[in-house]
Amino acid sequence: DVKVTQSSRYLVKRTGEKVFLECVQDMDHENMFWYRQDPGLGLRLIYFSYDVKMKEKGDIPEGYSVSREKKERFSLILESASTNQTSMYLCASSQGVVNQPQHFGDGTRLSIL
Amino acid sequence: QQQVKQSPQSLIVQKGGIPIINCAYENTAFDYFPWYQQFPGKGSALLIAIRPDVSEKKEGRFTISFNKSAKQFSLHIMDSQPGDSATYFCAASSQAGTALIFGKGTTLSVSS
């Protein structure tokens, strides 16, 4: 089974802090994704990556950056956390072939105080 | 611009009922339509998916109906059970990319 592991289930940070959310997948997937999930808004794509060191902006990249130095690891970075970034963050991965299912981690609930 | 519109936002049915969740899309380049199921505290998991060359697909108690001309697709859950209580997301993508566009989700509660 594919396993997508997010480093923290719950995280509390202060405004202005630099926050790192880590995601690791164990199936050698080419594609990795970061979403945020908010009530009534569903899942919104922040960034995705097709390969190591490659990244593409999603629908809501403002205030975020990403890093993919190794194939199995995709990090989401909040450069200067703000209260409107309090949310559930979900990481996913999929094979490089189009229309393959995305496998999700269990999410990180991030609170910015 | 919301590319995939999902309704209703929430749904309550009794055990054995047939909840129906609807999605509509605008981009005619979409050709892959998955449904994801998410239990509280968990990430989403692929439930069932359809391509526009068929009008219906069944997997167990879950059925997708697809209407290409209307640009709509829906999820039906036959003989619903309390264990089906979850949030359901429809999504769409095109062969041009692998990123999915998700609907806003439907929270389903099945009462016993």
mmCIF file of C-alpha atoms in Angstrom:
data_model
loop_
_atom_site.group_PDB
_atom_site.id
_atom_site.type_symbol
_atom_site.label_atom_id
_atom_site.label_comp_id
_atom_site.label_asym_id
_atom_site.label_seq_id
_atom_site.Cartn_x
_atom_site.Cartn_y
_atom_site.Cartn_z
ATOM 1 C CA ASP A 1 0.000 0.000 0.000
ATOM 2 C CA VAL A 2 1.087 3.535 -0.710
ATOM 3 C CA LYS A 3 1.957 5.445 2.384
ATOM 4 C CA VAL A 4 2.029 9.219 2.490
ATOM 5 C CA THR A 5 3.308 10.464 5.815
ATOM 6 C CA GLN A 6 2.955 14.001 7.077
ATOM 7 C CA SER A 7 5.351 14.826 9.860
ATOM 8 C CA SER A 8 2.841 16.421 12.244
ATOM 9 C CA ARG A 9 -0.872 15.864 12.888
ATOM 10 C CA TYR A 10 -1.237 19.101 14.858
ATOM 11 C CA LEU A 11 0.929 22.183 14.874
ATOM 12 C CA VAL A 12 0.588 25.527 16.635
ATOM 13 C CA LYS A 13 2.736 28.451 15.557
ATOM 14 C CA ARG A 14 2.780 32.228 16.005
ATOM 15 C CA THR A 15 2.263 34.901 13.392
ATOM 16 C CA GLY A 16 5.444 35.825 11.596
ATOM 17 C CA GLU A 17 7.115 32.480 12.193
ATOM 18 C CA LYS A 18 8.573 30.466 9.333
ATOM 19 C CA VAL A 19 6.746 27.138 9.273
ATOM 20 C CA PHE A 20 7.795 23.915 7.586
ATOM 21 C CA LEU A 21 5.341 21.117 6.802
ATOM 22 C CA GLU A 22 6.972 17.894 5.686
ATOM 23 C CA CYS A 23 5.565 15.101 3.540
ATOM 24 C CA VAL A 24 7.173 11.800 2.596
ATOM 25 C CA GLN A 25 5.865 9.087 0.254
ATOM 26 C CA ASP A 26 7.237 5.593 -0.079
ATOM 27 C CA MET A 27 6.061 4.532 -3.546
ATOM 28 C CA ASP A 28 8.541 6.326 -5.775
ATOM 29 C CA HIS A 29 5.785 8.575 -7.134
ATOM 30 C CA GLU A 30 6.794 11.328 -9.502
ATOM 31 C CA ASN A 31 3.992 13.736 -8.582
ATOM 32 C CA MET A 32 3.421 15.340 -5.224
ATOM 33 C CA PHE A 33 0.823 17.904 -4.163
ATOM 34 C CA TRP A 34 0.015 20.241 -1.305
ATOM 35 C CA TYR A 35 -3.605 21.229 -0.630
ATOM 36 C CA ARG A 36 -5.317 23.163 2.080
ATOM 37 C CA GLN A 37 -8.791 22.193 3.197
ATOM 38 C CA ASP A 38 -11.196 24.681 4.722
ATOM 39 C CA PRO A 39 -14.885 24.216 5.633
ATOM 40 C CA GLY A 40 -17.113 25.054 2.699
ATOM 41 C CA LEU A 41 -14.168 25.541 0.353
ATOM 42 C CA GLY A 42 -13.070 21.960 -0.216
ATOM 43 C CA LEU A 43 -9.503 21.147 -1.205
ATOM 44 C CA ARG A 44 -7.554 23.909 -2.878
ATOM 45 C CA LEU A 45 -4.248 23.234 -4.578
ATOM 46 C CA ILE A 46 -1.329 25.278 -3.270
ATOM 47 C CA TYR A 47 1.639 23.826 -5.177
ATOM 48 C CA PHE A 48 2.542 20.631 -6.951
ATOM 49 C CA SER A 49 5.682 19.037 -8.271
ATOM 50 C CA TYR A 50 6.248 16.702 -11.219
ATOM 51 C CA ASP A 51 9.823 15.859 -10.428
ATOM 52 C CA VAL A 52 12.708 16.621 -8.138
ATOM 53 C CA LYS A 53 13.498 20.331 -8.017
ATOM 54 C CA MET A 54 10.442 21.109 -10.161
ATOM 55 C CA LYS A 55 7.407 22.959 -8.868
ATOM 56 C CA GLU A 56 4.244 24.469 -10.252
ATOM 57 C CA LYS A 57 1.893 26.964 -8.652
ATOM 58 C CA GLY A 58 -1.598 25.806 -7.893
ATOM 59 C CA ASP A 59 -4.661 27.932 -7.287
ATOM 60 C CA ILE A 60 -3.557 29.636 -4.049
ATOM 61 C CA PRO A 61 0.255 29.836 -3.884
ATOM 62 C CA GLU A 62 0.462 33.265 -2.237
ATOM 63 C CA GLY A 63 2.269 33.159 1.105
ATOM 64 C CA TYR A 64 3.657 29.680 0.468
ATOM 65 C CA SER A 65 6.696 28.113 -1.101
ATOM 66 C CA VAL A 66 7.769 24.506 -1.597
ATOM 67 C CA SER A 67 10.908 22.449 -1.800
ATOM 68 C CA ARG A 68 11.522 19.108 -3.448
ATOM 69 C CA GLU A 69 15.163 18.155 -3.091
ATOM 70 C CA LYS A 70 14.474 14.407 -3.057
ATOM 71 C CA LYS A 71 11.840 12.447 -4.948
ATOM 72 C CA GLU A 72 10.156 11.096 -1.836
ATOM 73 C CA ARG A 73 9.945 14.366 0.100
ATOM 74 C CA PHE A 74 7.895 17.473 -0.581
ATOM 75 C CA SER A 75 7.991 20.344 1.887
ATOM 76 C CA LEU A 76 5.545 23.221 2.224
ATOM 77 C CA ILE A 77 6.944 26.425 3.674
ATOM 78 C CA LEU A 78 5.013 29.319 5.151
ATOM 79 C CA GLU A 79 7.526 32.119 4.877
ATOM 80 C CA SER A 80 5.865 34.353 7.479
ATOM 81 C CA ALA A 81 2.827 32.674 8.978
ATOM 82 C CA SER A 82 -0.397 34.631 9.244
ATOM 83 C CA THR A 83 -3.676 33.815 10.994
ATOM 84 C CA ASN A 84 -5.477 33.304 7.665
ATOM 85 C CA GLN A 85 -3.184 30.338 7.049
ATOM 86 C CA THR A 86 -4.798 28.434 9.901
ATOM 87 C CA SER A 87 -6.122 25.378 8.104
ATOM 88 C CA MET A 88 -5.860 21.660 7.461
ATOM 89 C CA TYR A 89 -3.011 20.912 5.081
ATOM 90 C CA LEU A 90 -3.052 17.736 3.010
ATOM 91 C CA CYS A 91 -0.209 16.231 1.040
ATOM 92 C CA ALA A 92 -0.773 13.773 -1.816
ATOM 93 C CA SER A 93 1.281 11.829 -4.323
ATOM 94 C CA SER A 94 0.614 9.995 -7.584
ATOM 95 C CA GLN A 95 2.407 8.208 -10.373
ATOM 96 C CA GLY A 96 3.683 10.283 -13.262
ATOM 97 C CA VAL A 97 1.207 8.863 -15.776
ATOM 98 C CA VAL A 98 -1.835 11.074 -16.279
ATOM 99 C CA ASN A 99 -5.034 10.427 -14.377
ATOM 100 C CA GLN A 100 -3.551 8.187 -11.748
ATOM 101 C CA PRO A 101 -5.199 8.250 -8.324
ATOM 102 C CA GLN A 102 -3.768 10.581 -5.766
ATOM 103 C CA HIS A 103 -2.870 9.082 -2.404
ATOM 104 C CA PHE A 104 -3.332 11.391 0.546
ATOM 105 C CA GLY A 105 -1.683 11.717 3.911
ATOM 106 C CA ASP A 106 -3.799 12.174 7.035
ATOM 107 C CA GLY A 107 -3.253 15.919 7.128
ATOM 108 C CA THR A 108 -1.665 18.490 9.398
ATOM 109 C CA ARG A 109 -3.979 20.774 11.309
ATOM 110 C CA LEU A 110 -2.063 24.032 11.592
ATOM 111 C CA SER A 111 -3.108 26.821 13.916
ATOM 112 C CA ILE A 112 -1.477 30.225 13.672
ATOM 113 C CA LEU A 113 -1.946 32.347 16.779
ATOM 114 C CA GLN B 1 -13.887 30.823 -11.035
ATOM 115 C CA GLN B 2 -15.058 27.549 -9.621
ATOM 116 C CA GLN B 3 -14.522 24.899 -12.253
ATOM 117 C CA VAL B 4 -16.268 22.043 -10.438
ATOM 118 C CA LYS B 5 -19.491 22.818 -8.604
ATOM 119 C CA GLN B 6 -20.686 20.264 -6.051
ATOM 120 C CA SER B 7 -24.030 20.002 -4.295
ATOM 121 C CA PRO B 8 -25.460 19.638 -1.753
ATOM 122 C CA GLN B 9 -23.050 20.868 0.882
ATOM 123 C CA SER B 10 -24.494 18.434 3.411
ATOM 124 C CA LEU B 11 -26.843 15.484 3.306
ATOM 125 C CA ILE B 12 -28.609 13.405 5.914
ATOM 126 C CA VAL B 13 -30.212 10.085 5.028
ATOM 127 C CA GLN B 14 -31.504 7.087 6.916
ATOM 128 C CA LYS B 15 -29.802 3.732 6.754
ATOM 129 C CA GLY B 16 -30.748 1.997 3.517
ATOM 130 C CA GLY B 17 -31.446 5.258 1.705
ATOM 131 C CA ILE B 18 -29.767 6.298 -1.557
ATOM 132 C CA PRO B 19 -27.899 9.580 -1.162
ATOM 133 C CA ILE B 20 -27.079 11.354 -4.411
ATOM 134 C CA ILE B 21 -24.304 13.920 -4.743
ATOM 135 C CA ASN B 22 -24.087 16.022 -7.872
ATOM 136 C CA CYS B 23 -21.235 17.775 -9.612
ATOM 137 C CA ALA B 24 -21.116 20.036 -12.654
ATOM 138 C CA TYR B 25 -18.097 21.178 -14.590
ATOM 139 C CA GLU B 26 -17.383 23.815 -17.212
ATOM 140 C CA ASN B 27 -14.104 22.844 -18.836
ATOM 141 C CA THR B 28 -14.809 20.522 -21.774
ATOM 142 C CA ALA B 29 -11.175 19.393 -21.715
ATOM 143 C CA PHE B 30 -11.818 17.473 -18.493
ATOM 144 C CA ASP B 31 -11.793 13.750 -19.169
ATOM 145 C CA TYR B 32 -11.242 12.123 -15.807
ATOM 146 C CA PHE B 33 -13.734 12.375 -12.959
ATOM 147 C CA PRO B 34 -12.851 10.746 -9.622
ATOM 148 C CA TRP B 35 -14.701 10.749 -6.346
ATOM 149 C CA TYR B 36 -12.806 10.848 -3.073
ATOM 150 C CA GLN B 37 -14.046 9.831 0.370
ATOM 151 C CA GLN B 38 -12.699 11.398 3.535
ATOM 152 C CA PHE B 39 -13.366 10.208 7.077
ATOM 153 C CA PRO B 40 -12.850 12.612 9.994
ATOM 154 C CA GLY B 41 -9.191 12.998 10.851
ATOM 155 C CA LYS B 42 -8.046 11.200 7.723
ATOM 156 C CA GLY B 43 -6.864 12.174 4.284
ATOM 157 C CA SER B 44 -9.039 11.599 1.245
ATOM 158 C CA ALA B 45 -9.012 8.236 -0.516
ATOM 159 C CA LEU B 46 -10.064 7.439 -4.074
ATOM 160 C CA LEU B 47 -13.506 5.840 -4.101
ATOM 161 C CA ILE B 48 -14.408 5.468 -7.762
ATOM 162 C CA ALA B 49 -13.603 7.235 -11.032
ATOM 163 C CA ILE B 50 -15.119 7.514 -14.497
ATOM 164 C CA ARG B 51 -14.074 8.661 -17.945
ATOM 165 C CA PRO B 52 -16.504 10.351 -20.368
ATOM 166 C CA ASP B 53 -16.657 7.418 -22.768
ATOM 167 C CA VAL B 54 -19.112 5.630 -20.447
ATOM 168 C CA SER B 55 -22.339 6.877 -18.895
ATOM 169 C CA GLU B 56 -22.264 4.795 -15.726
ATOM 170 C CA LYS B 57 -19.806 2.908 -13.574
ATOM 171 C CA LYS B 58 -20.537 0.716 -10.566
ATOM 172 C CA GLU B 59 -18.224 -0.509 -7.848
ATOM 173 C CA GLY B 60 -20.034 -2.306 -5.088
ATOM 174 C CA ARG B 61 -22.682 0.001 -3.650
ATOM 175 C CA PHE B 62 -21.198 3.087 -5.329
ATOM 176 C CA THR B 63 -22.307 4.241 -8.782
ATOM 177 C CA ILE B 64 -21.198 7.187 -10.882
ATOM 178 C CA SER B 65 -23.597 8.496 -13.499
ATOM 179 C CA PHE B 66 -22.114 10.714 -16.177
ATOM 180 C CA ASN B 67 -23.910 13.066 -18.569
ATOM 181 C CA LYS B 68 -21.405 14.460 -21.034
ATOM 182 C CA SER B 69 -23.823 16.779 -22.849
ATOM 183 C CA ALA B 70 -24.950 18.364 -19.592
ATOM 184 C CA LYS B 71 -21.402 18.356 -18.192
ATOM 185 C CA GLN B 72 -22.636 16.748 -15.004
ATOM 186 C CA PHE B 73 -21.781 13.663 -13.003
ATOM 187 C CA SER B 74 -23.168 12.259 -9.807
ATOM 188 C CA LEU B 75 -22.428 9.722 -7.107
ATOM 189 C CA HIS B 76 -25.126 7.368 -5.852
ATOM 190 C CA ILE B 77 -24.662 5.220 -2.755
ATOM 191 C CA MET B 78 -26.992 2.233 -2.705
ATOM 192 C CA ASP B 79 -28.233 0.811 0.612
ATOM 193 C CA SER B 80 -26.301 3.441 2.549
ATOM 194 C CA GLN B 81 -24.833 2.461 5.913
ATOM 195 C CA PRO B 82 -23.727 4.500 8.949
ATOM 196 C CA GLY B 83 -20.146 3.607 7.999
ATOM 197 C CA ASP B 84 -20.612 5.600 4.798
ATOM 198 C CA SER B 85 -20.831 8.796 6.855
ATOM 199 C CA ALA B 86 -17.968 10.906 5.522
ATOM 200 C CA THR B 87 -17.171 13.877 3.350
ATOM 201 C CA TYR B 88 -17.236 13.201 -0.365
ATOM 202 C CA PHE B 89 -15.364 15.222 -2.945
ATOM 203 C CA CYS B 90 -15.820 15.110 -6.681
ATOM 204 C CA ALA B 91 -12.916 16.161 -8.873
ATOM 205 C CA ALA B 92 -11.895 16.534 -12.487
ATOM 206 C CA SER B 93 -8.752 16.728 -14.546
ATOM 207 C CA SER B 94 -7.651 16.693 -18.158
ATOM 208 C CA GLN B 95 -4.963 14.709 -19.877
ATOM 209 C CA ALA B 96 -3.058 17.928 -20.225
ATOM 210 C CA GLY B 97 -2.211 17.876 -16.538
ATOM 211 C CA THR B 98 -2.291 15.695 -13.478
ATOM 212 C CA ALA B 99 -3.561 18.252 -10.972
ATOM 213 C CA LEU B 100 -7.135 17.621 -9.868
ATOM 214 C CA ILE B 101 -9.756 20.343 -9.494
ATOM 215 C CA PHE B 102 -11.923 19.472 -6.498
ATOM 216 C CA GLY B 103 -15.486 20.365 -5.666
ATOM 217 C CA LYS B 104 -16.168 21.896 -2.252
ATOM 218 C CA GLY B 105 -17.284 18.633 -0.703
ATOM 219 C CA THR B 106 -20.478 17.087 0.649
ATOM 220 C CA THR B 107 -20.758 15.941 4.234
ATOM 221 C CA LEU B 108 -22.941 12.840 4.371
ATOM 222 C CA SER B 109 -24.501 11.537 7.562
ATOM 223 C CA VAL B 110 -26.259 8.189 7.509
ATOM 224 C CA SER B 111 -28.402 7.634 10.577
ATOM 225 C CA SER B 112 -29.114 4.215 11.949
#
